Tab-separated table of C-alpha atoms in Angstrom:
chain	number	residue	atom	x	y	z
A	1	UNK	CA	-76.078	-6.350	-239.924
A	2	UNK	CA	-75.656	-7.244	-236.444
A	3	UNK	CA	-73.153	-7.318	-233.966
A	4	UNK	CA	-71.953	-10.327	-233.572
A	5	UNK	CA	-71.357	-10.542	-237.975
A	6	UNK	CA	-68.452	-8.047	-236.829
A	7	UNK	CA	-66.419	-10.473	-235.185
A	8	UNK	CA	-66.523	-13.008	-237.715
A	9	UNK	CA	-64.633	-10.618	-240.143
A	10	UNK	CA	-61.834	-12.578	-242.225
A	11	UNK	CA	-59.538	-9.246	-241.249
A	12	UNK	CA	-56.183	-11.967	-241.701
A	13	UNK	CA	-57.543	-12.985	-244.878
A	14	UNK	CA	-57.802	-9.590	-245.944
A	15	UNK	CA	-54.197	-9.235	-244.629
A	16	UNK	CA	-52.801	-11.646	-246.525
A	17	UNK	CA	-54.752	-10.189	-249.639
A	18	UNK	CA	-53.413	-6.394	-249.171
A	19	UNK	CA	-50.167	-8.591	-248.942
A	20	UNK	CA	-47.262	-7.064	-251.667
A	21	UNK	CA	-47.676	-10.810	-253.679
A	22	UNK	CA	-51.831	-9.780	-253.903
A	23	UNK	CA	-50.494	-7.276	-256.941
A	24	UNK	CA	-52.330	-4.352	-253.885
A	25	UNK	CA	-55.665	-5.725	-254.051
A	26	UNK	CA	-57.502	-2.707	-253.226
A	27	UNK	CA	-60.564	-3.418	-254.569
A	28	UNK	CA	-60.749	-6.394	-253.219
A	29	UNK	CA	-60.271	-4.784	-249.654
A	30	UNK	CA	-63.172	-2.771	-251.098
A	31	UNK	CA	-65.443	-5.520	-251.573
A	32	UNK	CA	-64.543	-7.052	-248.730
A	33	UNK	CA	-65.728	-4.033	-246.634
A	34	UNK	CA	-68.800	-3.037	-248.463
A	35	UNK	CA	-69.759	-6.638	-248.768
A	36	UNK	CA	-69.573	-7.360	-244.760
A	37	UNK	CA	-71.336	-3.636	-243.636
A	38	UNK	CA	-73.745	-3.701	-246.594
A	39	UNK	CA	-72.698	-0.969	-248.347
A	40	UNK	CA	-73.663	-0.205	-251.901
A	41	UNK	CA	-70.389	1.838	-252.597
A	42	UNK	CA	-66.994	1.743	-251.102
A	43	UNK	CA	-64.090	3.808	-252.108
A	44	UNK	CA	-60.298	4.716	-251.544
A	45	UNK	CA	-59.904	8.606	-252.000
A	46	UNK	CA	-56.164	10.547	-252.301
A	47	UNK	CA	-56.183	13.773	-251.460
A	48	UNK	CA	-54.569	16.364	-253.886
A	49	UNK	CA	-54.610	20.056	-253.533
A	50	UNK	CA	-58.389	20.978	-252.707
A	51	UNK	CA	-59.459	17.833	-254.273
A	52	UNK	CA	-60.282	14.365	-253.485
A	53	UNK	CA	-59.106	11.934	-255.931
A	54	UNK	CA	-61.443	7.830	-256.181
A	55	UNK	CA	-57.984	5.807	-256.685
A	56	UNK	CA	-60.326	2.250	-256.361
A	57	UNK	CA	-64.050	1.970	-256.185
A	58	UNK	CA	-66.377	-0.696	-255.443
A	59	UNK	CA	-69.798	0.237	-256.666
A	60	UNK	CA	-71.528	-2.448	-258.648
A	61	UNK	CA	-74.594	-1.064	-260.159
A	62	UNK	CA	-72.990	2.151	-259.194
A	63	UNK	CA	-70.336	3.119	-262.189
A	64	UNK	CA	-72.280	5.757	-263.137
A	65	UNK	CA	-72.330	7.680	-260.518
A	66	UNK	CA	-68.909	7.279	-259.447
A	67	UNK	CA	-65.626	5.697	-260.736
A	68	UNK	CA	-61.803	5.501	-260.463
A	69	UNK	CA	-60.497	8.459	-261.916
A	70	UNK	CA	-63.257	11.260	-260.560
A	71	UNK	CA	-62.659	13.745	-258.451
A	72	UNK	CA	-64.849	16.481	-256.276
A	73	UNK	CA	-63.745	19.634	-254.015
A	74	UNK	CA	-62.792	18.880	-250.773
A	75	UNK	CA	-65.900	21.573	-249.541
A	76	UNK	CA	-67.943	19.287	-250.915
A	77	UNK	CA	-67.931	15.803	-249.471
A	78	UNK	CA	-67.596	15.095	-246.117
A	79	UNK	CA	-63.752	13.829	-245.481
A	80	UNK	CA	-62.283	17.427	-244.442
A	81	UNK	CA	-65.318	17.721	-242.031
A	82	UNK	CA	-64.626	14.435	-241.112
A	83	UNK	CA	-60.921	15.139	-240.342
A	84	UNK	CA	-61.375	18.443	-238.886
A	85	UNK	CA	-64.002	16.842	-235.942
A	86	UNK	CA	-67.109	18.506	-237.509
A	87	UNK	CA	-68.363	15.511	-238.842
A	88	UNK	CA	-68.628	11.849	-237.001
A	89	UNK	CA	-66.804	8.794	-239.163
A	90	UNK	CA	-69.508	6.913	-238.845
A	91	UNK	CA	-73.082	8.085	-239.527
A	92	UNK	CA	-75.692	5.384	-239.910
A	93	UNK	CA	-78.238	7.903	-240.334
A	94	UNK	CA	-76.928	11.299	-242.540
A	95	UNK	CA	-80.443	12.762	-241.604
A	96	UNK	CA	-79.614	12.364	-237.998
A	97	UNK	CA	-76.436	14.277	-238.481
A	98	UNK	CA	-77.855	17.987	-238.770
A	99	UNK	CA	-74.489	19.126	-240.257
A	100	UNK	CA	-73.962	16.678	-242.833
A	101	UNK	CA	-77.724	16.572	-243.780
A	102	UNK	CA	-77.559	19.566	-245.033
A	103	UNK	CA	-74.776	19.455	-247.104
A	104	UNK	CA	-75.382	19.197	-251.371
A	105	UNK	CA	-73.471	15.654	-251.085
A	106	UNK	CA	-75.695	14.501	-249.311
A	107	UNK	CA	-78.786	15.314	-251.014
A	108	UNK	CA	-76.927	15.243	-254.896
A	109	UNK	CA	-75.859	11.503	-253.887
A	110	UNK	CA	-78.805	10.090	-251.903
A	111	UNK	CA	-76.992	9.341	-248.974
A	112	UNK	CA	-78.270	7.766	-245.916
A	113	UNK	CA	-75.432	5.756	-244.197
A	114	UNK	CA	-71.850	6.908	-244.147
A	115	UNK	CA	-68.667	5.348	-242.485
A	116	UNK	CA	-65.022	6.731	-243.386
A	117	UNK	CA	-61.819	6.917	-241.848
A	118	UNK	CA	-58.837	8.505	-242.486
A	119	UNK	CA	-55.759	7.022	-244.456
A	120	UNK	CA	-52.669	7.886	-242.423
A	121	UNK	CA	-49.398	6.978	-244.200
A	122	UNK	CA	-46.262	5.725	-241.346
A	123	UNK	CA	-44.815	9.815	-241.779
A	124	UNK	CA	-48.351	11.082	-240.408
A	125	UNK	CA	-49.465	12.687	-242.987
A	126	UNK	CA	-53.234	11.389	-244.128
A	127	UNK	CA	-53.157	10.742	-247.821
A	128	UNK	CA	-56.843	9.753	-248.004
A	129	UNK	CA	-59.658	8.373	-246.747
A	130	UNK	CA	-61.857	4.750	-246.538
A	131	UNK	CA	-65.297	5.213	-247.243
A	132	UNK	CA	-68.339	3.487	-247.237
A	133	UNK	CA	-71.494	4.506	-248.797
A	134	UNK	CA	-75.429	3.679	-248.858
A	135	UNK	CA	-78.883	5.330	-249.681
A	136	UNK	CA	-80.539	3.715	-246.917
A	137	UNK	CA	-79.971	3.973	-243.236
A	138	UNK	CA	-77.869	1.017	-241.433
A	139	UNK	CA	-78.929	1.244	-238.217
A	140	UNK	CA	-77.038	-1.950	-237.007
A	141	UNK	CA	-73.176	-0.150	-237.946
A	142	UNK	CA	-71.832	0.330	-234.488
A	143	UNK	CA	-67.767	1.267	-233.033
A	144	UNK	CA	-67.055	-2.449	-234.171
A	145	UNK	CA	-67.362	-2.069	-236.989
A	146	UNK	CA	-65.521	1.600	-237.446
A	147	UNK	CA	-63.231	-0.262	-235.404
A	148	UNK	CA	-62.700	-2.844	-238.284
A	149	UNK	CA	-62.730	-0.507	-241.263
A	150	UNK	CA	-59.926	1.562	-238.977
A	151	UNK	CA	-57.980	-1.576	-239.244
A	152	UNK	CA	-58.349	-2.199	-242.893
A	153	UNK	CA	-57.443	1.376	-243.587
A	154	UNK	CA	-54.207	0.689	-241.393
A	155	UNK	CA	-53.520	-2.180	-244.047
A	156	UNK	CA	-54.239	-0.069	-246.955
A	157	UNK	CA	-52.049	2.764	-246.130
A	158	UNK	CA	-48.753	0.206	-245.556
A	159	UNK	CA	-49.917	-0.780	-249.182
A	160	UNK	CA	-49.661	2.277	-250.496
A	161	UNK	CA	-46.751	3.493	-248.605
A	162	UNK	CA	-44.926	0.937	-250.092
A	163	UNK	CA	-46.420	1.782	-253.833
A	164	UNK	CA	-45.246	5.479	-253.180
A	165	UNK	CA	-41.610	4.068	-251.832
A	166	UNK	CA	-41.643	1.886	-254.883
A	167	UNK	CA	-42.394	5.533	-257.317
A	168	UNK	CA	-40.045	6.981	-255.350
A	169	UNK	CA	-37.064	4.632	-255.763
A	170	UNK	CA	-38.356	4.352	-259.272
A	171	UNK	CA	-38.264	7.922	-260.255
A	172	UNK	CA	-34.265	8.135	-258.129
A	173	UNK	CA	-33.148	5.260	-259.657
A	174	UNK	CA	-33.789	6.397	-263.114
A	175	UNK	CA	-32.692	9.486	-262.367
A	176	UNK	CA	-29.597	8.129	-261.383
A	177	UNK	CA	-29.334	6.210	-264.490
A	178	UNK	CA	-29.620	8.716	-266.360
A	179	UNK	CA	-27.109	10.986	-264.914
A	180	UNK	CA	-24.882	7.759	-265.717
A	181	UNK	CA	-25.611	8.540	-269.255
A	182	UNK	CA	-25.775	12.437	-269.334
A	183	UNK	CA	-22.490	12.868	-267.631
A	184	UNK	CA	-20.916	9.492	-269.198
A	185	UNK	CA	-19.866	7.638	-266.215
A	186	UNK	CA	-19.724	4.761	-267.711
A	187	UNK	CA	-16.036	3.262	-269.570
A	188	UNK	CA	-14.724	-0.008	-270.913
A	189	UNK	CA	-12.262	-2.116	-269.629
A	190	UNK	CA	-11.185	-5.247	-271.889
A	191	UNK	CA	-10.245	-8.559	-270.463
A	192	UNK	CA	-7.838	-10.804	-273.029
A	193	UNK	CA	-8.827	-13.876	-274.433
A	194	UNK	CA	-6.406	-16.334	-275.761
A	195	UNK	CA	-6.342	-19.502	-277.545
A	196	UNK	CA	-4.796	-22.449	-275.106
A	197	UNK	CA	-3.118	-24.609	-277.267
A	198	UNK	CA	-0.414	-21.929	-278.589
A	199	UNK	CA	-1.474	-18.691	-276.225
A	200	UNK	CA	-2.449	-16.759	-279.167
A	201	UNK	CA	-4.321	-12.781	-278.524
A	202	UNK	CA	-7.452	-14.104	-280.146
A	203	UNK	CA	-9.537	-10.788	-278.808
A	204	UNK	CA	-10.710	-9.145	-275.656
A	205	UNK	CA	-14.370	-9.074	-273.680
A	206	UNK	CA	-15.680	-5.649	-272.828
A	207	UNK	CA	-16.719	-5.028	-269.338
A	208	UNK	CA	-18.583	-1.771	-268.276
A	209	UNK	CA	-16.825	-0.002	-265.258
A	210	UNK	CA	-18.446	2.796	-263.811
A	211	UNK	CA	-17.427	5.827	-262.158
A	212	UNK	CA	-20.008	7.044	-259.575
A	213	UNK	CA	-20.050	6.891	-255.897
A	214	UNK	CA	-21.472	3.637	-254.979
A	215	UNK	CA	-19.947	0.591	-254.957
A	216	UNK	CA	-22.104	-1.754	-257.327
A	217	UNK	CA	-20.943	-3.911	-259.569
A	218	UNK	CA	-21.923	-3.619	-263.214
A	219	UNK	CA	-24.599	-6.121	-263.035
A	220	UNK	CA	-26.088	-4.021	-260.351
A	221	UNK	CA	-25.981	-0.936	-262.666
A	222	UNK	CA	-27.500	-2.844	-265.639
A	223	UNK	CA	-30.433	-4.709	-263.532
A	224	UNK	CA	-31.174	-0.933	-262.260
A	225	UNK	CA	-31.787	-0.006	-265.746
A	226	UNK	CA	-33.582	-2.333	-266.814
A	227	UNK	CA	-35.657	-1.722	-264.155
A	228	UNK	CA	-36.070	1.682	-264.706
A	229	UNK	CA	-36.880	0.997	-268.448
A	230	UNK	CA	-33.636	2.285	-269.461
A	231	UNK	CA	-31.765	-0.841	-269.673
A	232	UNK	CA	-31.358	-0.554	-273.719
A	233	UNK	CA	-30.321	2.845	-273.289
A	234	UNK	CA	-27.115	1.689	-271.306
A	235	UNK	CA	-26.558	-1.276	-272.873
A	236	UNK	CA	-25.634	0.273	-276.133
A	237	UNK	CA	-23.848	3.281	-274.727
A	238	UNK	CA	-21.663	0.502	-273.252
A	239	UNK	CA	-21.854	-1.468	-276.972
A	240	UNK	CA	-21.001	1.710	-278.596
A	241	UNK	CA	-18.365	2.854	-276.328
A	242	UNK	CA	-17.033	-1.215	-277.371
A	243	UNK	CA	-17.292	-1.018	-281.024
A	244	UNK	CA	-15.160	2.559	-281.059
A	245	UNK	CA	-12.602	0.662	-279.502
A	246	UNK	CA	-12.422	-2.380	-282.149
A	247	UNK	CA	-11.372	0.221	-284.720
A	248	UNK	CA	-7.948	1.184	-282.639
A	249	UNK	CA	-7.062	-2.385	-282.411
A	250	UNK	CA	-5.202	-4.808	-284.923
A	251	UNK	CA	-7.428	-6.095	-287.161
A	252	UNK	CA	-6.805	-9.616	-286.747
A	253	UNK	CA	-8.673	-9.573	-283.326
A	254	UNK	CA	-12.268	-9.279	-282.467
A	255	UNK	CA	-14.397	-7.699	-279.539
A	256	UNK	CA	-16.961	-9.914	-277.418
A	257	UNK	CA	-20.063	-7.732	-276.280
A	258	UNK	CA	-22.889	-8.037	-273.815
A	259	UNK	CA	-26.179	-7.403	-274.741
A	260	UNK	CA	-29.630	-8.903	-273.055
A	261	UNK	CA	-32.409	-10.081	-275.017
A	262	UNK	CA	-34.380	-7.277	-274.907
A	263	UNK	CA	-31.664	-5.233	-276.281
A	264	UNK	CA	-31.549	-7.871	-279.152
A	265	UNK	CA	-34.963	-7.697	-280.060
A	266	UNK	CA	-35.132	-3.844	-280.085
A	267	UNK	CA	-32.748	-4.036	-283.379
A	268	UNK	CA	-30.373	-1.379	-281.798
A	269	UNK	CA	-27.543	-3.917	-281.665
A	270	UNK	CA	-28.117	-4.160	-285.355
A	271	UNK	CA	-28.043	-0.755	-286.385
A	272	UNK	CA	-24.915	0.091	-284.760
A	273	UNK	CA	-22.503	-2.743	-285.866
A	274	UNK	CA	-21.393	-1.841	-289.505
A	275	UNK	CA	-20.438	-4.542	-292.425
A	276	UNK	CA	-16.669	-3.286	-292.407
A	277	UNK	CA	-16.815	-4.835	-288.236
A	278	UNK	CA	-18.929	-7.814	-287.906
A	279	UNK	CA	-16.702	-10.265	-288.717
A	280	UNK	CA	-14.796	-9.287	-285.906
A	281	UNK	CA	-17.823	-8.925	-283.473
A	282	UNK	CA	-19.205	-11.598	-280.723
A	283	UNK	CA	-22.476	-10.585	-278.905
A	284	UNK	CA	-22.885	-12.498	-275.590
A	285	UNK	CA	-26.215	-12.876	-274.898
A	286	UNK	CA	-26.812	-11.850	-270.998
A	287	UNK	CA	-29.927	-12.204	-269.117
A	288	UNK	CA	-31.959	-10.390	-266.378
A	289	UNK	CA	-34.993	-12.129	-266.796
A	290	UNK	CA	-36.030	-15.041	-268.246
A	291	UNK	CA	-36.061	-14.967	-272.296
A	292	UNK	CA	-40.079	-14.474	-272.953
A	293	UNK	CA	-40.244	-14.808	-276.880
A	294	UNK	CA	-37.130	-17.198	-278.253
A	295	UNK	CA	-38.727	-17.115	-281.727
A	296	UNK	CA	-38.379	-12.625	-281.868
A	297	UNK	CA	-34.700	-13.408	-280.343
A	298	UNK	CA	-34.098	-15.948	-282.840
A	299	UNK	CA	-35.385	-14.017	-286.039
A	300	UNK	CA	-33.086	-10.882	-283.931
A	301	UNK	CA	-30.236	-13.116	-283.933
A	302	UNK	CA	-30.308	-14.299	-287.510
A	303	UNK	CA	-30.012	-10.733	-288.881
A	304	UNK	CA	-26.718	-9.776	-287.201
A	305	UNK	CA	-25.463	-13.068	-287.610
A	306	UNK	CA	-25.935	-12.664	-291.477
A	307	UNK	CA	-23.292	-10.187	-291.371
A	308	UNK	CA	-20.620	-11.909	-289.486
A	309	UNK	CA	-21.257	-11.505	-285.892
A	310	UNK	CA	-20.495	-14.818	-283.862
A	311	UNK	CA	-22.695	-15.399	-280.361
A	312	UNK	CA	-21.984	-16.514	-277.558
A	313	UNK	CA	-23.545	-17.811	-274.478
A	314	UNK	CA	-22.461	-17.537	-270.355
A	315	UNK	CA	-22.816	-19.611	-267.795
A	316	UNK	CA	-22.691	-22.849	-269.496
A	317	UNK	CA	-22.821	-25.629	-266.601
A	318	UNK	CA	-24.397	-23.152	-264.068
A	319	UNK	CA	-28.341	-23.906	-264.458
A	320	UNK	CA	-30.796	-24.786	-266.677
A	321	UNK	CA	-31.471	-21.699	-268.589
A	322	UNK	CA	-27.490	-21.710	-269.857
A	323	UNK	CA	-28.180	-24.879	-271.605
A	324	UNK	CA	-32.042	-23.681	-273.053
A	325	UNK	CA	-29.940	-21.000	-274.355
A	326	UNK	CA	-27.404	-23.186	-275.977
A	327	UNK	CA	-30.341	-25.428	-277.931
A	328	UNK	CA	-32.201	-22.558	-278.778
A	329	UNK	CA	-29.584	-20.364	-280.002
A	330	UNK	CA	-27.061	-22.796	-281.411
A	331	UNK	CA	-24.280	-20.521	-280.303
A	332	UNK	CA	-20.661	-20.230	-282.120
A	333	UNK	CA	-18.864	-19.696	-278.652
A	334	UNK	CA	-20.251	-21.615	-275.324
A	335	UNK	CA	-18.831	-19.823	-272.815
A	336	UNK	CA	-17.692	-22.200	-269.203
A	337	UNK	CA	-18.962	-20.680	-266.316
A	338	UNK	CA	-16.564	-19.793	-263.807
A	339	UNK	CA	-18.277	-22.250	-261.226
A	340	UNK	CA	-17.209	-25.023	-263.829
A	341	UNK	CA	-13.847	-23.771	-264.225
A	342	UNK	CA	-12.745	-23.372	-260.283
A	343	UNK	CA	-10.873	-25.804	-259.230
A	344	UNK	CA	-11.043	-27.783	-262.152
A	345	UNK	CA	-8.467	-30.265	-261.694
A	346	UNK	CA	-9.555	-31.462	-258.065
A	347	UNK	CA	-12.952	-31.754	-258.771
A	348	UNK	CA	-14.415	-35.314	-260.995
A	349	UNK	CA	-17.576	-33.413	-261.303
A	350	UNK	CA	-16.416	-30.595	-262.728
A	351	UNK	CA	-14.135	-32.146	-264.971
A	352	UNK	CA	-17.178	-34.436	-266.629
A	353	UNK	CA	-19.467	-31.661	-266.688
A	354	UNK	CA	-16.622	-29.962	-268.619
A	355	UNK	CA	-15.909	-33.086	-270.893
A	356	UNK	CA	-19.230	-33.134	-271.830
A	357	UNK	CA	-19.470	-30.123	-273.102
A	358	UNK	CA	-16.449	-30.069	-274.689
A	359	UNK	CA	-17.930	-32.891	-276.966
A	360	UNK	CA	-21.341	-31.284	-277.715
A	361	UNK	CA	-19.234	-28.561	-278.449
A	362	UNK	CA	-17.458	-30.616	-280.782
A	363	UNK	CA	-20.319	-31.844	-282.280
A	364	UNK	CA	-22.533	-28.801	-282.688
A	365	UNK	CA	-18.801	-27.027	-283.950
A	366	UNK	CA	-18.791	-24.475	-281.137
A	367	UNK	CA	-15.718	-23.290	-279.764
A	368	UNK	CA	-15.598	-23.619	-275.831
A	369	UNK	CA	-14.115	-20.918	-273.945
A	370	UNK	CA	-13.948	-21.411	-270.397
A	371	UNK	CA	-13.998	-18.385	-267.993
A	372	UNK	CA	-12.555	-17.470	-264.675
A	373	UNK	CA	-9.292	-19.626	-265.144
A	374	UNK	CA	-6.925	-18.125	-262.423
A	375	UNK	CA	-4.476	-20.704	-261.924
A	376	UNK	CA	-2.070	-22.804	-263.958
A	377	UNK	CA	-3.612	-25.534	-262.842
A	378	UNK	CA	-7.257	-24.816	-264.300
A	379	UNK	CA	-5.122	-23.876	-267.304
A	380	UNK	CA	-4.084	-27.180	-267.640
A	381	UNK	CA	-6.485	-28.919	-266.681
A	382	UNK	CA	-8.565	-27.723	-269.862
A	383	UNK	CA	-5.845	-27.469	-272.129
A	384	UNK	CA	-6.170	-31.440	-271.207
A	385	UNK	CA	-9.639	-31.611	-271.579
A	386	UNK	CA	-9.932	-29.685	-275.129
A	387	UNK	CA	-10.742	-26.255	-274.151
A	388	UNK	CA	-9.965	-24.254	-277.301
A	389	UNK	CA	-9.948	-20.792	-275.546
A	390	UNK	CA	-10.030	-19.174	-271.725
A	391	UNK	CA	-9.616	-15.682	-270.062
A	392	UNK	CA	-9.182	-15.002	-266.644
A	393	UNK	CA	-7.343	-13.380	-263.967
A	394	UNK	CA	-4.406	-15.715	-264.635
A	395	UNK	CA	-4.280	-15.103	-268.261
A	396	UNK	CA	-4.950	-11.404	-267.709
A	397	UNK	CA	-6.918	-8.863	-265.441
A	398	UNK	CA	-9.485	-6.694	-267.310
A	399	UNK	CA	-7.645	-3.234	-268.315
A	400	UNK	CA	-8.057	-0.074	-270.211
A	401	UNK	CA	-7.755	0.437	-273.725
A	402	UNK	CA	-4.237	1.774	-273.648
A	403	UNK	CA	-2.931	-1.556	-271.561
A	404	UNK	CA	-4.905	-3.871	-274.296
A	405	UNK	CA	-3.179	-2.109	-277.030
A	406	UNK	CA	0.278	-2.232	-275.785
A	407	UNK	CA	-0.590	-6.304	-274.720
A	408	UNK	CA	-2.006	-6.489	-278.509
A	409	UNK	CA	1.922	-5.149	-279.972
A	410	UNK	CA	3.524	-7.287	-277.554
A	411	UNK	CA	1.999	-10.558	-278.555
A	412	UNK	CA	1.979	-9.636	-282.742
A	413	UNK	CA	5.734	-8.722	-281.941
A	414	UNK	CA	6.539	-12.199	-280.252
A	415	UNK	CA	4.028	-14.575	-282.890
A	416	UNK	CA	6.403	-13.090	-285.601
A	417	UNK	CA	9.039	-15.684	-287.318
A	418	UNK	CA	12.208	-15.044	-286.102
A	419	UNK	CA	14.630	-14.315	-288.697
A	420	UNK	CA	16.741	-16.999	-290.468
A	421	UNK	CA	20.492	-16.829	-289.141
A	422	UNK	CA	22.968	-16.380	-292.154
A	423	UNK	CA	26.530	-17.677	-291.549
A	424	UNK	CA	29.186	-15.005	-292.660
A	425	UNK	CA	29.950	-16.192	-295.786
A	426	UNK	CA	26.738	-18.442	-297.085
A	427	UNK	CA	24.844	-17.513	-299.937
A	428	UNK	CA	21.191	-17.348	-299.075
A	429	UNK	CA	18.821	-19.559	-301.331
A	430	UNK	CA	17.051	-17.087	-303.510
């Protein structure tokens, strides 16, 4: 190649290709550089101990010579000597460099042209090398080519640095979730659910709380667990704790357990719920990511519902995804999202949408439950619409099991019919 060709190398386009939205495409970078320089082999190496590993390789037709995953001793290849300044980064003809020409690597591989620059991470550590090789001399290679290759190596270092950071973060987060599980840092609080018409306590929703130092909401914890492959384990810990409380609550009350589609499909929920518990359990489907397979989810839910478990879908009125869930899963309970119940008494649009969902519930025999009820005005508006059940801070905040059990006993006592007063001297009908 001539000097002018170096100036038209699409470095801007390559920057885009190496961005984090391009699957960290080091191979594309290698191909672009190799073709531009007229070389036969391009590779990115990584130093591990006293060896260099070929992480990515672009060598069409020469895959039998070198491929990703191969490794060689550092003393055998040029890398260490280039870093030590004993060999130049640019060698248009290796035979013109006596120290390189005398190496076994040169004769074994038939190398005649070589260009190599270090991949230096932002902490100053040399991760490996960005290299190009040809079995023919390349006299047109020059300092501008070397400058271009250094620029690509810098971009490669950014990509590798991001990957290393991501792996470190993944490992740290995985260890953190394992600590939550190992140290039993997850506990359950219960938020009461009432029938609006007569203020009767129907059950509780199980909500997770975490005792660690991080000020994270439960959804952050569960998403973190899902991201590191421990989502089902953490969800099932919450499910198991909830089911343990169920057996201690009055038999007429139910518990709502939150589970993701992935956990349902895994079959773990089906195994955890006993036949005796089924009729007192409501599964609320949560979603950290879109449902990929409604068929598999539906099949798993059918098995669970056959045992008497009811199904709830959350966030109705909050977006298209929740409506899709409702249509696909045909839940027993449709939960109106807090964004819909908030100030519903003063908002015509919220009122109209809630009314439509209430009508839908009647037609499909689905119970409507309003979440996030925080004022008497909201509760009255929901009552007027025909919403059957509700939960929220106005009705009861999430509480520990002991407090929930006291509430259940209190509500049961209040709902008992009072004994008939008998006037002294009056016979009581038998």
